Amino acid sequence: MGWTGKHTLLIHKKSGSFFVLGELFTSLDLPFDEPATSHCGSCSACIDICPTQAIVEPYMLDARRCIAYLTIEYKGIIAEELRAGIGNRIFGCDDCQLICPWNSFAKTASIPDFNPRHGLDNISLLDIWQWDGATFLANTEGSPIRRTGYQSFKRNIAIGLGNAPYSKEIVDQLNKGKSLHDEIVNVHIDWAIEQQLNQL
C-alpha cells in the first residue's frame, strides 16, 4: 500500500498521505503484492516544520507534543511550553502532511463527505469564542470538529486568542468567559490573558 513516512503516516506514491484506509474481508485467494519501499530519502521537511517538535526523530512521533492529538483527543491541561507552538490552530494541524512533497500528488476526493467544508473559513476566533454550547453543536453538525467536545474546543480557542496580537476586546471577552467554563478551560484563559497583556 505504501511506506511509513518520517512523520509516521502511511504514504502512497500516487496519493501521498491524504487518504482513508478501508478493509475488505473475502474468502478469495488473491495474489500478494511486493511491500513498498521507502521514498523519503534525505528529506526532513515534516520534521523541520513541526511547530512543537513532536517528530522527535525520523519515524518517531511523540503524540504528547502533537497538535492534532492535543487539540482533538486530549482533554486535559496542555503543557505551557507547547501553547505558543499551537498558534491559532483550534482543531488539528497537518503541517507535516502539507509540507510533504508526496502530497503534491494528492487529489480531491470524489466523495463529498471527504472534502473540506468551508463554512467556518472566514470566522474570527473571537466570534467562535462567544459561542455557547448549543451554538457549538448547531455549527458543528456533521463535522468532526464536534468530536473535540465543547470545553476542549473553548480551551483551544483560548490558546489561539492568547497567541493573537494584543486586543483589548480579546482580553475583555476572555475575562467574561471565566465564569462560563470548567477549571481546565480557565487555566488556559488565565494564560491567554497573560500573553495578551505581556504584549503591552
Tab-separated table of C-alpha atoms in Angstrom:
chain	number	residue	atom	x	y	z
A	1	MET	CA	0.000	0.000	0.000
A	2	GLY	CA	2.789	2.385	0.805
A	3	TRP	CA	5.603	3.138	3.207
A	4	THR	CA	5.740	4.788	6.592
A	5	GLY	CA	6.940	8.363	6.258
A	6	LYS	CA	9.227	10.101	8.713
A	7	HIS	CA	6.093	11.747	10.141
A	8	THR	CA	4.874	8.163	10.937
A	9	LEU	CA	1.962	8.325	8.460
A	10	LEU	CA	1.435	5.940	5.579
A	11	ILE	CA	2.464	7.406	2.201
A	12	HIS	CA	1.189	6.132	-1.135
A	13	LYS	CA	3.113	7.056	-4.274
A	14	LYS	CA	0.030	8.402	-6.066
A	15	SER	CA	-1.979	9.724	-3.101
A	16	GLY	CA	0.576	10.940	-0.598
A	17	SER	CA	-0.718	10.589	2.967
A	18	PHE	CA	-4.135	12.180	2.376
A	19	PHE	CA	-6.277	9.064	2.096
A	20	VAL	CA	-8.557	6.932	4.239
A	21	LEU	CA	-7.825	3.283	4.900
A	22	GLY	CA	-10.560	0.709	4.452
A	23	GLU	CA	-10.762	-3.022	4.925
A	24	LEU	CA	-12.496	-5.716	2.885
A	25	PHE	CA	-12.917	-9.311	4.049
A	26	THR	CA	-13.030	-12.029	1.423
A	27	SER	CA	-12.528	-15.768	1.090
A	28	LEU	CA	-10.967	-15.337	-2.372
A	29	ASP	CA	-7.357	-16.292	-2.932
A	30	LEU	CA	-5.665	-13.087	-4.016
A	31	PRO	CA	-2.075	-12.586	-5.133
A	32	PHE	CA	0.308	-10.822	-2.800
A	33	ASP	CA	1.998	-7.659	-3.975
A	34	GLU	CA	5.504	-6.616	-3.092
A	35	PRO	CA	5.949	-4.466	0.039
A	36	ALA	CA	6.533	-0.808	-0.792
A	37	THR	CA	9.978	0.615	-0.251
A	38	SER	CA	10.602	3.967	1.424
A	39	HIS	CA	10.994	7.006	-0.805
A	40	CYS	CA	11.569	9.705	1.816
A	41	GLY	CA	15.289	9.761	1.131
A	42	SER	CA	17.138	12.586	2.857
A	43	CYS	CA	14.005	14.790	3.092
A	44	SER	CA	13.302	16.093	6.592
A	45	ALA	CA	10.612	18.671	5.732
A	46	CYS	CA	7.992	17.147	8.050
A	47	ILE	CA	10.418	17.080	10.964
A	48	ASP	CA	11.641	20.628	10.380
A	49	ILE	CA	8.180	22.203	10.097
A	50	CYS	CA	6.538	20.666	13.168
A	51	PRO	CA	5.642	23.637	15.427
A	52	THR	CA	6.016	21.655	18.655
A	53	GLN	CA	8.880	19.339	17.614
A	54	ALA	CA	6.573	16.330	18.018
A	55	ILE	CA	8.548	14.302	15.463
A	56	VAL	CA	11.440	13.641	17.806
A	57	GLU	CA	13.430	11.699	15.212
A	58	PRO	CA	12.665	10.172	11.818
A	59	TYR	CA	9.778	7.676	12.112
A	60	MET	CA	9.112	8.530	15.767
A	61	LEU	CA	6.266	10.798	16.898
A	62	ASP	CA	5.736	11.923	20.482
A	63	ALA	CA	1.940	12.243	20.469
A	64	ARG	CA	2.090	14.192	23.731
A	65	ARG	CA	3.561	17.073	21.708
A	66	CYS	CA	1.444	16.631	18.548
A	67	ILE	CA	-1.022	19.471	17.931
A	68	ALA	CA	-3.528	17.122	16.289
A	69	TYR	CA	-3.586	14.924	19.390
A	70	LEU	CA	-3.590	17.841	21.807
A	71	THR	CA	-6.412	19.789	20.148
A	72	ILE	CA	-8.659	16.862	19.208
A	73	GLU	CA	-8.137	13.889	21.516
A	74	TYR	CA	-6.543	15.275	24.682
A	75	LYS	CA	-8.986	16.670	27.230
A	76	GLY	CA	-6.639	17.993	29.907
A	77	ILE	CA	-4.380	20.982	30.512
A	78	ILE	CA	-1.981	21.498	27.600
A	79	ALA	CA	1.608	21.982	28.740
A	80	GLU	CA	2.526	25.654	28.793
A	81	GLU	CA	5.683	25.188	26.714
A	82	LEU	CA	3.573	23.833	23.818
A	83	ARG	CA	0.925	26.566	23.713
A	84	ALA	CA	2.860	29.121	21.673
A	85	GLY	CA	3.592	26.470	19.031
A	86	ILE	CA	-0.117	25.709	18.728
A	87	GLY	CA	-0.607	29.229	17.386
A	88	ASN	CA	-4.168	29.710	16.151
A	89	ARG	CA	-4.832	26.025	15.416
A	90	ILE	CA	-8.007	25.013	17.228
A	91	PHE	CA	-8.636	21.597	15.638
A	92	GLY	CA	-5.697	19.598	14.346
A	93	CYS	CA	-2.633	20.703	12.423
A	94	ASP	CA	-1.442	18.672	9.374
A	95	ASP	CA	1.673	20.835	8.797
A	96	CYS	CA	3.754	17.664	8.452
A	97	GLN	CA	1.433	16.441	5.703
A	98	LEU	CA	1.023	19.758	3.930
A	99	ILE	CA	4.800	20.127	3.531
A	100	CYS	CA	5.369	16.544	2.362
A	101	PRO	CA	6.397	16.516	-1.336
A	102	TRP	CA	4.422	13.318	-1.890
A	103	ASN	CA	1.177	15.147	-1.106
A	104	SER	CA	1.614	17.258	-4.230
A	105	PHE	CA	0.131	14.202	-5.973
A	106	ALA	CA	-2.954	14.058	-3.736
A	107	LYS	CA	-6.285	14.588	-5.458
A	108	THR	CA	-9.588	15.955	-4.204
A	109	ALA	CA	-11.859	13.125	-3.101
A	110	SER	CA	-14.758	12.187	-5.367
A	111	ILE	CA	-16.940	11.541	-2.292
A	112	PRO	CA	-18.165	14.883	-0.889
A	113	ASP	CA	-18.036	13.654	2.736
A	114	PHE	CA	-14.229	13.517	2.493
A	115	ASN	CA	-13.806	17.047	1.159
A	116	PRO	CA	-13.169	20.140	3.308
A	117	ARG	CA	-16.125	22.220	4.370
A	118	HIS	CA	-15.564	25.929	4.155
A	119	GLY	CA	-18.392	27.297	6.289
A	120	LEU	CA	-16.043	28.412	9.064
A	121	ASP	CA	-13.155	29.648	6.908
A	122	ASN	CA	-13.742	33.355	7.477
A	123	ILE	CA	-14.980	33.448	11.052
A	124	SER	CA	-12.740	35.024	13.693
A	125	LEU	CA	-11.527	33.274	16.833
A	126	LEU	CA	-13.226	35.981	18.865
A	127	ASP	CA	-16.574	35.213	17.207
A	128	ILE	CA	-16.184	31.486	17.892
A	129	TRP	CA	-15.123	32.234	21.476
A	130	GLN	CA	-18.585	33.684	22.100
A	131	TRP	CA	-20.410	30.510	21.089
A	132	ASP	CA	-22.347	28.773	23.842
A	133	GLY	CA	-22.756	25.001	23.925
A	134	ALA	CA	-25.913	25.000	21.802
A	135	THR	CA	-24.292	27.200	19.129
A	136	PHE	CA	-21.263	24.919	19.081
A	137	LEU	CA	-23.494	21.906	18.452
A	138	ALA	CA	-25.510	23.703	15.777
A	139	ASN	CA	-22.447	24.973	13.892
A	140	THR	CA	-20.561	21.680	14.019
A	141	GLU	CA	-23.434	19.417	12.955
A	142	GLY	CA	-21.969	16.604	10.836
A	143	SER	CA	-18.423	17.914	11.338
A	144	PRO	CA	-15.525	16.070	13.000
A	145	ILE	CA	-14.927	19.278	14.985
A	146	ARG	CA	-17.700	18.166	17.320
A	147	ARG	CA	-15.506	15.254	18.406
A	148	THR	CA	-13.290	17.508	20.476
A	149	GLY	CA	-16.188	18.480	22.775
A	150	TYR	CA	-17.320	21.957	23.745
A	151	GLN	CA	-14.993	22.571	26.699
A	152	SER	CA	-11.876	21.345	24.897
A	153	PHE	CA	-12.878	23.425	21.867
A	154	LYS	CA	-13.051	26.511	24.092
A	155	ARG	CA	-9.696	25.589	25.664
A	156	ASN	CA	-8.167	25.518	22.172
A	157	ILE	CA	-9.700	28.873	21.243
A	158	ALA	CA	-8.362	30.411	24.454
A	159	ILE	CA	-4.853	29.320	23.409
A	160	GLY	CA	-5.400	30.788	19.939
A	161	LEU	CA	-6.551	34.085	21.419
A	162	GLY	CA	-3.546	34.147	23.735
A	163	ASN	CA	-1.308	33.797	20.694
A	164	ALA	CA	-3.101	36.565	18.773
A	165	PRO	CA	-1.843	40.162	18.534
A	166	TYR	CA	-2.930	42.263	21.512
A	167	SER	CA	-6.539	43.396	21.550
A	168	LYS	CA	-8.441	44.925	24.448
A	169	GLU	CA	-11.564	43.195	23.142
A	170	ILE	CA	-9.831	39.812	23.357
A	171	VAL	CA	-8.834	40.464	26.981
A	172	ASP	CA	-12.360	41.637	27.859
A	173	GLN	CA	-14.013	38.611	26.228
A	174	LEU	CA	-11.589	36.194	27.860
A	175	ASN	CA	-12.333	37.706	31.272
A	176	LYS	CA	-16.084	37.399	30.632
A	177	GLY	CA	-15.657	33.740	29.735
A	178	LYS	CA	-14.047	32.741	33.037
A	179	SER	CA	-17.377	32.234	34.795
A	180	LEU	CA	-18.753	30.076	31.978
A	181	HIS	CA	-16.200	27.283	31.733
A	182	ASP	CA	-14.611	24.486	33.713
A	183	GLU	CA	-11.302	24.735	35.544
A	184	ILE	CA	-9.307	23.273	32.653
A	185	VAL	CA	-10.534	25.987	30.297
A	186	ASN	CA	-9.952	28.663	32.935
A	187	VAL	CA	-6.270	27.672	33.261
A	188	HIS	CA	-5.885	28.436	29.558
A	189	ILE	CA	-7.934	31.626	29.807
A	190	ASP	CA	-5.594	32.921	32.528
A	191	TRP	CA	-2.589	32.042	30.366
A	192	ALA	CA	-4.150	33.726	27.314
A	193	ILE	CA	-4.861	36.929	29.216
A	194	GLU	CA	-1.274	36.978	30.491
A	195	GLN	CA	0.044	36.507	26.944
A	196	GLN	CA	-2.119	39.347	25.706
A	197	LEU	CA	-1.050	41.725	28.475
A	198	ASN	CA	2.616	40.816	28.002
A	199	GLN	CA	2.408	42.450	24.573
A	200	LEU	CA	1.684	45.902	26.052
